[in-house]
């Protein structure tokens, strides 16, 4: 095998609607955002050397899963916040898989990278639907079905201004997914309602005035599933009181971020200012 320097990239994501229900075969809609993880891998004799500003044992574990524990220096650079429901583990898994495929002259097709990245995502989260990896890889808005077979349909870009508000609390996807699983079949009507809501959103994607309230309705259903927290509910309320068309937690919950769908960029900046003045870490965000 010829080895050379390889590069890879995986994008963070926001789930517009459908998290948790997607694990049980319902559809979800998600899009990649303008934050990503980049990996550069250099062949180098000796033990695996992982170089990253972040000191996180998960980074090394994932890198060793793809590269093995010898023969590489792997540099990781990311601006996807870790453990915030923005797909940091999937972005890392995809970036590592792509860098490894480039560096070893392996198969860089999307199906091959999906196959290489999914075991890493499973190691992090136990029973992931594959949605986060699909978005990190394809970098497009999509309607996703877990299957089998796994299927995703590209959607038109979602050009709405968005604000991300960070609870600064780490969410634990595996625990949250297990928590929902443990409540089945009692929570199945809520999961079904989320699936139906996703179809309504899919048919209204042109109209943020319709999508916004559906996004907030999705948050209420996630509250009913028991995956929201008082901090996330507070950030949703703050967003709705300051001009958001809709707002919800993003990802597994239990912490992480809320995102707010705004009418205009001026509205988005105004919400950011209000949030920042209230001591909340918030930033404007763009869907790809
Ligand atoms: C996590 O980003 C989304 C969940 O639906 C889990 C998954 O789809 O694997 C909670």
mmCIF file of C-alpha atoms in Angstrom, residues 164-168 234-235 238 271-283:
data_model
loop_
_atom_site.group_PDB
_atom_site.id
_atom_site.type_symbol
_atom_site.label_atom_id
_atom_site.label_comp_id
_atom_site.label_asym_id
_atom_site.label_seq_id
_atom_site.Cartn_x
_atom_site.Cartn_y
_atom_site.Cartn_z
ATOM 1 C CA UNK A 164 -27.612 28.768 17.801
ATOM 2 C CA UNK A 165 -27.893 29.218 21.574
ATOM 3 C CA UNK A 166 -25.615 27.028 23.658
ATOM 4 C CA UNK A 167 -26.748 25.686 27.060
ATOM 5 C CA UNK A 168 -23.030 25.002 27.751
ATOM 6 C CA UNK A 234 -35.495 28.609 28.697
ATOM 7 C CA UNK A 235 -33.422 29.159 25.522
ATOM 8 C CA UNK A 238 -35.994 33.415 25.016
ATOM 9 C CA UNK A 271 -31.515 37.751 19.078
ATOM 10 C CA UNK A 272 -27.791 37.060 19.379
ATOM 11 C CA UNK A 273 -27.284 40.431 21.088
ATOM 12 C CA UNK A 274 -30.141 39.834 23.541
ATOM 13 C CA UNK A 275 -28.835 36.350 24.325
ATOM 14 C CA UNK A 276 -25.226 37.508 24.734
ATOM 15 C CA UNK A 277 -26.338 40.346 27.031
ATOM 16 C CA UNK A 278 -28.167 37.746 29.136
ATOM 17 C CA UNK A 279 -24.898 35.778 29.399
ATOM 18 C CA UNK A 280 -25.894 33.116 26.866
ATOM 19 C CA UNK A 281 -23.306 31.947 24.320
ATOM 20 C CA UNK A 282 -25.080 32.395 20.981
ATOM 21 C CA UNK A 283 -24.006 32.798 17.375
#
